[in-house]
XYZ file of C-alpha atoms in Angstrom:
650
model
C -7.799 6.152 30.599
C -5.875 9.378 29.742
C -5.034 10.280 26.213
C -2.883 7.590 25.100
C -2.870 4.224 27.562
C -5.288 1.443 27.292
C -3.944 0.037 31.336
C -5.406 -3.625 30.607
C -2.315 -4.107 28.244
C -0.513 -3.631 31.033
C 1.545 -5.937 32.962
C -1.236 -8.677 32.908
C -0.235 -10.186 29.119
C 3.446 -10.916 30.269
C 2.729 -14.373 31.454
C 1.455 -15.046 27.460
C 4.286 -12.878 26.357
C 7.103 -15.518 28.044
C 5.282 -18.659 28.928
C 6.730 -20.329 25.721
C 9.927 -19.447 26.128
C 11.225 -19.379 29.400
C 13.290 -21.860 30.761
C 13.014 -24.048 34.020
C 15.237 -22.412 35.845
C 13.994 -19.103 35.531
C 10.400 -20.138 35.981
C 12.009 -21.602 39.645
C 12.866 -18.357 40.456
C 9.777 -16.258 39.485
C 6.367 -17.834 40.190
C 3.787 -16.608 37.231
C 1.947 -14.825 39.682
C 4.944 -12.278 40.353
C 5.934 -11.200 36.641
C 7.160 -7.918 36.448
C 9.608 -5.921 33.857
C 12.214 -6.042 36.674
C 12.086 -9.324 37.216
C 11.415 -10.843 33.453
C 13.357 -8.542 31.474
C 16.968 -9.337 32.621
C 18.545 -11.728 30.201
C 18.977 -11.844 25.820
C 16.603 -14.494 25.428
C 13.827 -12.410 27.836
C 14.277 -9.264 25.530
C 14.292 -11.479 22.367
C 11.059 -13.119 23.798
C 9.115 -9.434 24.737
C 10.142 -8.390 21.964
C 8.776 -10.614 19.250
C 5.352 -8.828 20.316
C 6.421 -5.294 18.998
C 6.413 -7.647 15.962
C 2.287 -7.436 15.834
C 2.196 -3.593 14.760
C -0.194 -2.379 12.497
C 2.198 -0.642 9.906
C 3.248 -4.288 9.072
C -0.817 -6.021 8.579
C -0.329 -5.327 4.917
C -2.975 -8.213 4.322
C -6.527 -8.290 6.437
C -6.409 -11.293 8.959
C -8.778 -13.945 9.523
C -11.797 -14.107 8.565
C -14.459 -11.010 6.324
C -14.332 -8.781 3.838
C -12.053 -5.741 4.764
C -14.409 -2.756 5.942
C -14.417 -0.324 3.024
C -14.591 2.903 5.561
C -11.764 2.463 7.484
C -8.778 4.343 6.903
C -6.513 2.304 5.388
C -3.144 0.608 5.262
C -0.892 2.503 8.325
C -3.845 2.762 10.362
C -4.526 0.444 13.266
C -7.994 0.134 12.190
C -7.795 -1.060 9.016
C -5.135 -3.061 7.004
C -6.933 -3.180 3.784
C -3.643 -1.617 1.804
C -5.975 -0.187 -1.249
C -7.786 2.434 0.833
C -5.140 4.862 -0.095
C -4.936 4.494 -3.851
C -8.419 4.820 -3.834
C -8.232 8.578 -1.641
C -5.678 9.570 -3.834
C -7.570 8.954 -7.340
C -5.870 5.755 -8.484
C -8.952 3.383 -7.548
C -12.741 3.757 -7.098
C -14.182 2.205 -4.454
C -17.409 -0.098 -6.040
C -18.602 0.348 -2.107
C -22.053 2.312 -1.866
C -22.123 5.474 -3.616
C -17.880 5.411 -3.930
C -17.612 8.996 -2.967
C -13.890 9.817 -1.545
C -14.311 11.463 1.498
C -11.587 14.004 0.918
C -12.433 14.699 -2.804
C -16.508 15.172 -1.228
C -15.784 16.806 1.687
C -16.949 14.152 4.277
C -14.377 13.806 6.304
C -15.303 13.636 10.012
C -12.933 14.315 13.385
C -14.650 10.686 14.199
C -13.765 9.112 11.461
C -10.321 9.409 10.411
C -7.973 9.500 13.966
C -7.526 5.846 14.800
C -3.867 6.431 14.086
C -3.486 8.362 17.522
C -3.199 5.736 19.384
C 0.034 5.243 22.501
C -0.656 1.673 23.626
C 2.227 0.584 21.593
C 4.477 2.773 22.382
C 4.365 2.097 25.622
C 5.125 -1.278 24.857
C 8.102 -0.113 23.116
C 9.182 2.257 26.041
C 9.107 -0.513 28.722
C 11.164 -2.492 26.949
C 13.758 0.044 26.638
C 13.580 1.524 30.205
C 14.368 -1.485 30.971
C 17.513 -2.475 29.100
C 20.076 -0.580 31.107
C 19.270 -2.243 34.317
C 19.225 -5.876 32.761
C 22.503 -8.220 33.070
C 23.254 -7.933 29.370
C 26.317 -7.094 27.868
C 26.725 -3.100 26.428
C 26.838 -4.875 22.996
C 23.236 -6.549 23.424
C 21.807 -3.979 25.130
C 22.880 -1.530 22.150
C 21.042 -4.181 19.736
C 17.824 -4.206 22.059
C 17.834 -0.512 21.998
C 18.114 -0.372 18.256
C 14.930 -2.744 18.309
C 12.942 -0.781 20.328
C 14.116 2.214 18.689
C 13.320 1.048 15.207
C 9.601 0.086 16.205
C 9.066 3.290 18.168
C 10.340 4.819 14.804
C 7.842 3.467 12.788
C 5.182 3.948 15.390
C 6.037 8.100 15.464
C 6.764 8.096 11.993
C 3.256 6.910 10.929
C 1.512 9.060 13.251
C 3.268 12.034 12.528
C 2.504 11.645 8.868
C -1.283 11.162 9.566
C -1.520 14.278 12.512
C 1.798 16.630 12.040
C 2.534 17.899 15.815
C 2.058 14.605 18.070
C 3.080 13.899 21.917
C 6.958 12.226 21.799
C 7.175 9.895 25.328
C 10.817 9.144 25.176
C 9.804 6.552 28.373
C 6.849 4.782 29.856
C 4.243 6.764 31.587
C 2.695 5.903 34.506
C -0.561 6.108 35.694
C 0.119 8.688 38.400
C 2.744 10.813 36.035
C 0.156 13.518 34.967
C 2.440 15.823 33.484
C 2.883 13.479 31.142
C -0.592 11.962 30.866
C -1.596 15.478 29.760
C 1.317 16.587 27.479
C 0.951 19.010 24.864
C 1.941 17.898 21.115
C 5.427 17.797 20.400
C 6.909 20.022 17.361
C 7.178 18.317 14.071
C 10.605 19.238 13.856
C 11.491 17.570 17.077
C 9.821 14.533 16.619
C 11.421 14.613 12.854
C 14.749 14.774 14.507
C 14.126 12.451 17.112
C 12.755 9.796 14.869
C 15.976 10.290 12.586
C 18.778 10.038 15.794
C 16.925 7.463 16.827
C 17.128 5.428 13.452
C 20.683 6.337 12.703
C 21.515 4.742 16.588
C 19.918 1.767 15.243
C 22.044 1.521 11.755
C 25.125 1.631 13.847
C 24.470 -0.842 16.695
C 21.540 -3.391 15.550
C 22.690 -6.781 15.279
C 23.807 -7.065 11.601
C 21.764 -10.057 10.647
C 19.407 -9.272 13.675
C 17.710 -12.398 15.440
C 17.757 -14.968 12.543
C 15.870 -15.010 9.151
C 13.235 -12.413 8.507
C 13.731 -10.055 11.679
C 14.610 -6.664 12.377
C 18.338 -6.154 11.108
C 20.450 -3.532 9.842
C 18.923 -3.677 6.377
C 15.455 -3.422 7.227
C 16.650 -0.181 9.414
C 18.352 1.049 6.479
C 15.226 0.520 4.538
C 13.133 2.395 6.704
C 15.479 5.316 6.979
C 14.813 5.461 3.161
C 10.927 5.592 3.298
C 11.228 8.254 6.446
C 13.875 10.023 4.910
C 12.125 10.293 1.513
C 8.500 10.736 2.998
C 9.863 14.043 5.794
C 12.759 15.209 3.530
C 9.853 15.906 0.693
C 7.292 16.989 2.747
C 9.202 19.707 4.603
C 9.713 21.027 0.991
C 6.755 21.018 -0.568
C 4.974 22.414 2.777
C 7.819 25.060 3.232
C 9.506 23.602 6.878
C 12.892 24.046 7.347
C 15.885 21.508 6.850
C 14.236 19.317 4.075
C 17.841 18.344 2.548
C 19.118 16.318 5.865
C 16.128 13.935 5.635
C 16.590 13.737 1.987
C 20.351 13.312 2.200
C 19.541 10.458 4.802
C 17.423 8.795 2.580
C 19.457 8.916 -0.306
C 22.599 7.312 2.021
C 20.181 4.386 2.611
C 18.926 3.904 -0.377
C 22.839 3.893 -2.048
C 23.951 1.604 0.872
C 20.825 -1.188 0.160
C 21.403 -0.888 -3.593
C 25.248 -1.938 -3.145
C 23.643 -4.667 -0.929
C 21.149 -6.097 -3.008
C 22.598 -5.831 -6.794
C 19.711 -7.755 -8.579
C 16.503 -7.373 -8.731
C 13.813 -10.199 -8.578
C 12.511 -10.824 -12.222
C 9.262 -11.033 -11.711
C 6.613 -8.229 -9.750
C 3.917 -10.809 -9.567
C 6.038 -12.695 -7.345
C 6.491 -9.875 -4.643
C 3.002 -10.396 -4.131
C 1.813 -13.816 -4.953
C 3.930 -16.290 -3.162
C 4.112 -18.571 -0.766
C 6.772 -17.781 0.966
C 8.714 -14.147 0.470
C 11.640 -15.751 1.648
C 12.781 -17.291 -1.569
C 12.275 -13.810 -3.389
C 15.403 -12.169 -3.953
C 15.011 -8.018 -2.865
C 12.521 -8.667 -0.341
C 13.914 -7.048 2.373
C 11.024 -7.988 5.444
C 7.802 -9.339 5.169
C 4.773 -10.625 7.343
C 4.834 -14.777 7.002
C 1.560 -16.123 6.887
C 0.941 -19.897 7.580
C -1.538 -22.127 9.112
C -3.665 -21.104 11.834
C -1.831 -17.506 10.771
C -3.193 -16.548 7.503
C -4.892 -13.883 5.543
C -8.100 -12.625 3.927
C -6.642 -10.597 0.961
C -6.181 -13.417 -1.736
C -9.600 -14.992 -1.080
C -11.318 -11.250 -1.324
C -10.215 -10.764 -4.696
C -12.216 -13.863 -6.069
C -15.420 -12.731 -4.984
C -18.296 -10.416 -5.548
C -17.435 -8.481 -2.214
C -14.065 -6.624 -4.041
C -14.811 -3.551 -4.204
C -11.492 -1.613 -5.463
C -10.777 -1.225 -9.133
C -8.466 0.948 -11.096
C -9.436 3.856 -12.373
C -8.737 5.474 -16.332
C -6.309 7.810 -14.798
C -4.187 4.864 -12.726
C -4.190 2.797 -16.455
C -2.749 5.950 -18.542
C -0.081 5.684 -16.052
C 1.682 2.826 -16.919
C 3.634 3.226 -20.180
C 3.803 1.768 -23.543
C 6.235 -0.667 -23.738
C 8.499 1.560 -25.997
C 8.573 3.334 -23.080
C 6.068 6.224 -24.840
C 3.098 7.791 -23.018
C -0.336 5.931 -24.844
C -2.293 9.379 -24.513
C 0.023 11.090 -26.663
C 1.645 8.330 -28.962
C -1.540 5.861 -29.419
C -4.832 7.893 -28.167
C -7.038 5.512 -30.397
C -5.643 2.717 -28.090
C -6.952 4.623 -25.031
C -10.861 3.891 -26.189
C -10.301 0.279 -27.520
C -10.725 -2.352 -25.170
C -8.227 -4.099 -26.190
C -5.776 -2.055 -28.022
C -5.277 -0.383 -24.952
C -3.389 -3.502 -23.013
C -1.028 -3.949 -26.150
C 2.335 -3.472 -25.777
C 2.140 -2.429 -21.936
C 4.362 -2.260 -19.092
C 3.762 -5.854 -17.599
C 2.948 -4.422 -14.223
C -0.147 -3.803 -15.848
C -1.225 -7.411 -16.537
C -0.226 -8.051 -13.078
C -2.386 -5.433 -11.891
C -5.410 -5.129 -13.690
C -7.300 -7.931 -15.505
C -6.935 -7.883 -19.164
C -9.936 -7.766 -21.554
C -10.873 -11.083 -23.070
C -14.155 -13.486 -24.542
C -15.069 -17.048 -24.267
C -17.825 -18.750 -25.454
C -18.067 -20.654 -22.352
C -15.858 -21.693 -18.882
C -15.453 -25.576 -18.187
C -13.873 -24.989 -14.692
C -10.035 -24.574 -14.213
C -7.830 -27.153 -12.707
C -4.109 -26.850 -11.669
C -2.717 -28.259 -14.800
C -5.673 -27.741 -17.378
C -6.883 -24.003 -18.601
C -10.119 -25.673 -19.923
C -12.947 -22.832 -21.870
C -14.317 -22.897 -25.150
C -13.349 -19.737 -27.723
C -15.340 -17.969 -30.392
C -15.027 -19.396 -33.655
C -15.256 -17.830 -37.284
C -18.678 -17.579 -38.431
C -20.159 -17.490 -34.428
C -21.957 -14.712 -33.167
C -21.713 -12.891 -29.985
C -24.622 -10.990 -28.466
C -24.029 -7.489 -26.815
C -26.080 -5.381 -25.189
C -29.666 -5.504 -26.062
C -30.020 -5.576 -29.353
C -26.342 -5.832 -31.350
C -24.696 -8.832 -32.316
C -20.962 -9.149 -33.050
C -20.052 -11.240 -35.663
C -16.383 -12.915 -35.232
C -15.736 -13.387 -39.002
C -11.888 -13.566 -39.555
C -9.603 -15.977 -37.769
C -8.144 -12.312 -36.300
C -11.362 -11.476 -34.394
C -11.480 -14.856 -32.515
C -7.846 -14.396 -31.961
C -8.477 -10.516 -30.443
C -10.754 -12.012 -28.174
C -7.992 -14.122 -26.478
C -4.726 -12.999 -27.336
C -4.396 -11.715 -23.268
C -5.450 -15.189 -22.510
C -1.838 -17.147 -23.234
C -0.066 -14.032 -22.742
C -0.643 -14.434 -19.056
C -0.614 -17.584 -19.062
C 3.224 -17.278 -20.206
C 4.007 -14.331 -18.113
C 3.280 -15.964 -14.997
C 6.218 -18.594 -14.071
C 3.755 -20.938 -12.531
C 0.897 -21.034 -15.062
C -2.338 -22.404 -13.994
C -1.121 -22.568 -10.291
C -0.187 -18.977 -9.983
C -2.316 -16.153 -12.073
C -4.365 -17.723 -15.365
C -6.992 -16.753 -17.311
C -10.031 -16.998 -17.698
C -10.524 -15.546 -13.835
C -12.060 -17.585 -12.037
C -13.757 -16.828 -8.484
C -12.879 -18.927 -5.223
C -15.317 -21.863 -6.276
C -13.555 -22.159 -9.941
C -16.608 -20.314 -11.673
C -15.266 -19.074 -14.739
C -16.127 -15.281 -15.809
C -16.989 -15.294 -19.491
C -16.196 -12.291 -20.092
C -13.516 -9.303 -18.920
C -14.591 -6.290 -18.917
C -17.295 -7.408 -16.579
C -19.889 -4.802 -15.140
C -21.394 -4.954 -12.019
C -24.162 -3.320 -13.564
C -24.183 -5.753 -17.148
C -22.893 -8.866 -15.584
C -24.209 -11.532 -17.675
C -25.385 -13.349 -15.360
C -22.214 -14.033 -13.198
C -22.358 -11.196 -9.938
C -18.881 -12.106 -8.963
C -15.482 -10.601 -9.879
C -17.372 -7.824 -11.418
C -16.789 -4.098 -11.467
C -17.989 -0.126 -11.801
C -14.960 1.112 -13.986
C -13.988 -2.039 -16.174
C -10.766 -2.791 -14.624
C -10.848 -5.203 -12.217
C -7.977 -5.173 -9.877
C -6.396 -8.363 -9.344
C -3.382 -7.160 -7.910
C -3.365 -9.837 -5.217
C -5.158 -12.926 -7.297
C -3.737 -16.312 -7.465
C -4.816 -19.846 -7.773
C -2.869 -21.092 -4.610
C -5.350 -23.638 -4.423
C -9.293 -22.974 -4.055
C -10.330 -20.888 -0.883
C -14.013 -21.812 -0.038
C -14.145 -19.962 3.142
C -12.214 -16.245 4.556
C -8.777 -16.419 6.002
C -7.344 -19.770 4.985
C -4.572 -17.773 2.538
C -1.186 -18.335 3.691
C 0.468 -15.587 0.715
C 3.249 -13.858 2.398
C 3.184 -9.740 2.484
C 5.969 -7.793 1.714
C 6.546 -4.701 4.088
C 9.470 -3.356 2.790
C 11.595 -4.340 -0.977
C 13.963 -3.288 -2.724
C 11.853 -1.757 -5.629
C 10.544 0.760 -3.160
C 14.016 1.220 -2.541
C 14.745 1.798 -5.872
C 12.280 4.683 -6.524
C 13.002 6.524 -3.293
C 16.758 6.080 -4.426
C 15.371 8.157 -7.668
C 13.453 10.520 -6.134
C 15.793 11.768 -3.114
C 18.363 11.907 -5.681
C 16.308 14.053 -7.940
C 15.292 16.404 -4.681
C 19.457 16.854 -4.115
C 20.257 17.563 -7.669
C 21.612 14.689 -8.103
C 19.742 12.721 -10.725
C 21.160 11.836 -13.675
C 21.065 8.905 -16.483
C 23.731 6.933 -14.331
C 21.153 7.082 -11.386
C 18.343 6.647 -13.660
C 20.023 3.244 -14.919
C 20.822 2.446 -10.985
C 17.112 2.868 -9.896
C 14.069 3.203 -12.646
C 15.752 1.984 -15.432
C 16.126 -1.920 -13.243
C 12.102 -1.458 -12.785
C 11.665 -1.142 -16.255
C 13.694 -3.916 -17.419
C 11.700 -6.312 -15.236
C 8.368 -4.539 -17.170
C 9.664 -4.825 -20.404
C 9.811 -1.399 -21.251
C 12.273 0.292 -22.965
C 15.010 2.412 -20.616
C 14.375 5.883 -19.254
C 16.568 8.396 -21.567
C 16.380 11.632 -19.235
C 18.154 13.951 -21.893
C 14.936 12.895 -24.076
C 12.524 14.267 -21.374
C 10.949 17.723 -22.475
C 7.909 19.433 -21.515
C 5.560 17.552 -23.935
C 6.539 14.029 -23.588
C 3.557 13.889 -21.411
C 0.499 15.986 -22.597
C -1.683 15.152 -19.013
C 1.335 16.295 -16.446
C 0.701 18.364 -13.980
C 2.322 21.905 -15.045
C 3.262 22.679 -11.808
C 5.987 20.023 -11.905
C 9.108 19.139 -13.576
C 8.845 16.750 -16.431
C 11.585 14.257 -14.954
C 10.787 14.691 -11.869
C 6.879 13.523 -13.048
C 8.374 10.528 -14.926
C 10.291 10.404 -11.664
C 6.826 10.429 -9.975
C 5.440 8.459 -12.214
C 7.742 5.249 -12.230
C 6.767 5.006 -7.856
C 3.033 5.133 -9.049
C 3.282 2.579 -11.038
C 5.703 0.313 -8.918
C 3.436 0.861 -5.872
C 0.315 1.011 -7.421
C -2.380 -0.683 -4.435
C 0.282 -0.625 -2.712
C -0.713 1.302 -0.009
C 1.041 4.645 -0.737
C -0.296 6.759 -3.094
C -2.292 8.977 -0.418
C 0.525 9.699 1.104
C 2.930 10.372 -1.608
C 0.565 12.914 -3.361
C -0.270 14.568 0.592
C 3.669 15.110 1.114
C 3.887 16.108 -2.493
C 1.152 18.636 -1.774
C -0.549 18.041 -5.063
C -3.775 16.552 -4.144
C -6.081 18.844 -5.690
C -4.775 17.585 -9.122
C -5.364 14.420 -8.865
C -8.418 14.042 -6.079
C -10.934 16.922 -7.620
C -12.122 15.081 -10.349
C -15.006 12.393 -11.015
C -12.705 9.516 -11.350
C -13.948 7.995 -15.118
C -13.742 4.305 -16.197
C -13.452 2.354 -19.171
C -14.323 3.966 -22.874
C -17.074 2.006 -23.597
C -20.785 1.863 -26.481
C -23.162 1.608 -24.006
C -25.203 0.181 -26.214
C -23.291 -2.865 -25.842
C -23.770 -3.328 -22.208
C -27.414 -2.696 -22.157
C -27.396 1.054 -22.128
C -27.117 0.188 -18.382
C -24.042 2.188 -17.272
C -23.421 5.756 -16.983
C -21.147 7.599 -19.054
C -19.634 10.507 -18.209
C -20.372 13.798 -17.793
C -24.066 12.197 -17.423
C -24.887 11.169 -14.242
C -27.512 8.167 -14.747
C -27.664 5.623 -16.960
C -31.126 6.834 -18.956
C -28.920 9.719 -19.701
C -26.348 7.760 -21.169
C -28.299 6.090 -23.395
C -26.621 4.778 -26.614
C -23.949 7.401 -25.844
C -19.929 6.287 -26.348
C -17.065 7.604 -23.780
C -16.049 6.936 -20.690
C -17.491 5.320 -17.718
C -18.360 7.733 -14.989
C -18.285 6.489 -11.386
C -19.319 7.657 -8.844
C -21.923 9.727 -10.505
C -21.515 13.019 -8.923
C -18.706 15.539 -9.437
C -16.768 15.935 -6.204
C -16.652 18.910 -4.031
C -12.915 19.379 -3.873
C -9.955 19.159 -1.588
C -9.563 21.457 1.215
C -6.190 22.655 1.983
C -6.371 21.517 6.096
C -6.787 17.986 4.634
C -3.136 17.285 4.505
C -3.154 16.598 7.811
C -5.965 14.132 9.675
C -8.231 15.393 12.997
C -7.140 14.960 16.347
C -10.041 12.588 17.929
C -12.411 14.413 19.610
C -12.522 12.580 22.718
C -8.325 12.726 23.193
C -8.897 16.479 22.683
C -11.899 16.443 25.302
C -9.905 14.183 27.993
C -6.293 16.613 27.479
C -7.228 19.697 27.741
C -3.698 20.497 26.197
C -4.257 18.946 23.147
C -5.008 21.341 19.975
C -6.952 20.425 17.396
C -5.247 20.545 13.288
C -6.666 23.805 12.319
C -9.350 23.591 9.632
C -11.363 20.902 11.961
C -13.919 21.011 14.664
C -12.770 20.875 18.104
C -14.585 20.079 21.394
C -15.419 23.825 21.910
C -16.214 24.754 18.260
């Protein structure tokens, strides 16, 4: 095995690949035992049926499949190894990770060449390449065989794209390699600017000559191209100018083109985020431009793993301060009491913040839910409640039972489905009611489950789609790509060009926002101070710019990636990632409060949660781009390792 091929792949799978689909005749004429590419990919239907396997790529398991919890270590969402899409936010500062001790490899300097290079990895493109060596000599028309071209070229795309992201230089195979071809078996990595440009030609070819509408409902068509051309675009365009490479403004220019052209396409915008997220099937979702169907015998872990005591991934303080008031106002500079009340703070918040985090309530006690009765019992005036060790809170006004609640029906109302889709009180996947939310791991009343370190609870991906009592039974469908990423890298190209302005603010952020329920985006009101915690280094619109992608992708799988082509890590990785404001007295003087770094030292002490416990190393500058694995760089001797990492020899 040379530095890219796994050889069982091989030919060996193409009687599974076709058996399905392959018609009498054709099986007459080519006995199992003699499938080859020159003999099985010939005809439409034979490239339609090969093809439906470059369908099982990693860039589109959004969702964990089958059965277990997602493995905390892994990489994360664009990484063969692991799907679990909150790995990223979690690198980049936006979530803590309740796994262990929680420490961020890159913000504590633990990164290992072993651990983070599953993303080199050829097998599938040389799936991709045998289909399109292939295409010329089949008996297709030069129409079809431009559309199966465009497929292969999109997928190979994606492939090269995410790899290049994750490594920089990489080894482009513009065909398959065989086993004897060792000039190619032992390539050197191919400049980012040629695989950039490759990648791009390659995607524009596609644009032009895919099948408009593709293969039928939900498949590769000239739409989802588009929309890819807008992430790449966006993602290289931005990167080249933040890490000082030539020819930023053609990637951004391409992205921009994309973006404009998908916009015209799809003029509305679903109203409701949750949606995106928490249906059944994607397909009845307006904006959702591709996504991974799960049914049956085909489903998903995610849903299930965020009703039980095995989440790990919460938000952190800095991800909440994000979103914005719903007048549109930053709450650290317009309401900075809010920030330490635990309730005050979710008042009068972009919705995507409900949606995202749990919201702070109190019952007396949980009957069980059931799909068309929200059944618990509330504090009433002249009850008690008892916190911590020692205080009790008295609920003495009609107000104070009504505080404890009031996020109870406003979910309940946000949510088109009610009780089926996203109530409250959370319940975990036996119907066990939480009693309370914020709910510590480490003061949890009794009830382990849908607990956490920081206080707020991601539920991102939560839904009562019936009652999961065992791992990957949850049919949810994923989206992969949607219009309101569209939307943002439609802002933020635009922005890069010069080109942003309130018309393309009210084309792009200002749609987001109206879904949210926050007030419009008014760039000419935009100075220097509206936001006292931005980074100095950038431009106050383009940080609200910045901002409005955080929000709309928070858990969504990109933040790491976003703030690595942004170059901007340092700000927002090299810092203990902080919690809830909490009295600790009223959890049992059992959590640690920052800058302490145990929980006898935060005794009786008020601020905010501190977790993990120790203050992070800091980012190293080589970290922007991942390690070459060792044993690729010990098997091709012309492979070089990213500088700032060990190689075989060092």
């Amino acid at each position: 095995m040379k530095h890219y091929i796994k050889y069982i792949v091989g030919f060996c799978v193409l009687p599974l690949l076709f058996a399905s689909c392959l018609n009498d005749d054709f099986l007459e004429k080519s006995p199992r035992t003699s499938f080859t590419p020159e003999n099985t990919l010939v005809s439409y239907s034979n490239f339609k049926t090969y093809a439906w396997g470059l369908y099982n790529i990693s860039e589109f398991d959004r969702y964990p499949y089958g059965g277990g919890d997602p493995d905390p270590n892994r990489v994360g969402y664009g990484n063969p190894d692991d799907p679990n899409i909150f790995v990223n936010d979690w690198y980049a500062g936006f979530m803590v990770n309740g796994n262990g001790n929680g420490e961020s490899p890159w913000a504590y300097q633990n990164v290992t060449e072993s651990g983070f290079s599953g993303n080199w990895n050829y097998e599938y493109i040389r799936r991709v390449n045998v289909m399109l060596d292939h295409i010329d000599r089949s008996q297709m028309s030069d129409k079809d065989k431009a559309h199966w071209r465009s497929v292969g070229y999109f997928f190979r795309s994606l492939r090269y794209f995410s790899m290049m992201s994750s490594f920089g230089d990489i080894v482009w195979e513009e065909h398959e390699v065989k086993s004897d071809d060792t000039e190619a078996l032992y390539a050197s990595r191919t400049p980012r600017d040629t695989v950039a440009s490759r990648i791009l030609k390659n995607l524009q070819y596609a644009e032009t000559n895919i099948n408009p509408d593709g293969d039928g409902a939900n498949t590769i068509n000239t739409k989802v191209v588009k929309a890819l051309i807008s992430r790449f675009g966006l993602f290289e365009g931005t990167w080249r100018k933040y890490h000082a490479l030539n020819d930023a403004n053609v990637y951004l220019q391409a992205s921009l083109k994309a973006s404009q052209d998908l916009v015209a396409a799809y003029p509305t915008l679903h109203d409701n985020y949750n949606e995106e997220f928490n249906s059944l099937d994607l397909s009845k979702i307006s904006g959702i431009i591709l996504y991974k169907a799960y049914i049956e015998n085909m489903t998903q872990n995610l849903t299930r793993y965020a009703r039980t005591a095995s989440a790990k991934y919460e938000l952190s303080q800095m991800a909440i301060n994000t979103y914005l008031c719903s007048d549109g106002t930053v709450i650290t500079k317009t309401r900075p009491n809010d920030v330490k009340d635990t309730y005050n703070q979710f008042k009068n918040r972009d919705r995507r913040l409900y949606y995202v985090v749990c919201p702070p309530y109190r019952i007396k006690a949980g009957n069980g839910l059931s799909m068309t009765v929200n059944n618990f019992t509330p504090f009433k005036v002249g009850e008690t409640i008892a916190t911590g060790t020692s205080k009790v809170l008295k609920v003495e006004t009609p107000s104070d039972s009504i505080r404890l609640v009031q996020f109870i029906d406003m979910i309940n109302k946000l949510t088109r489905n009610g009780l089926e889709e996203k109530p409250l009180p959370i319940a975990n996947w036996s119907d066990s009611q939480v009693k309370s939310m914020p709910h510590f791991k480490d003061y949890n009343e009794g009830q382990g489950f849908l607990s956490s370190y920081s206080g707020y609870m991601n539920w991102k991906l939560y839904n009562r789609h019936g009652s999961p009592t065992v791992f990957g039974v949850n049919t949810e469908d994923a989206p992969i790509f949607r219009m309101a990423e569209v939307l943002v890298n439609y802002a933020e190209a635009a922005y890069e060009l010069g080109q942003f302005n309130q018309s393309v603010a009210d084309a792009t952020i200002n749609k987001l926002r109206t879904r949210a329920g926050v007030s419009p985006m008014n760039v000419s009101q935009i100075t220097s101070d509206f936001d006292p915690d931005r980074d100095q280094t950038v431009n106050p619109v383009l940080w609200e710019i910045r901002r409005e992608r955080r929000i709309e992708l928070m858990a969504d799988g990109f933040a790491f990636d976003d703030i690595r082509r942004w170059k901007v890590a340092p700000f927002y990785v090299n810092k203990r990632q902080l919690g809830m404001w909490v009295d600790n007295a009223d959890y049992g003087n059992k959590l640690v409060i920052y800058p302490e770094k145990s929980a006898a030292a935060s005794a009786n002490k008020v601020g905010n949660i501190a977790y993990p416990v120790n203050e992070p190393k800091g980012w190293l500058d080589h970290y922007y781009l991942y390690p070459l694995p060792m044993d690729e760089l010990v098997k091709n001797k012309n492979l070089k390792q990213n500088p700032g990492y060990k190689s075989p020899t060092s």
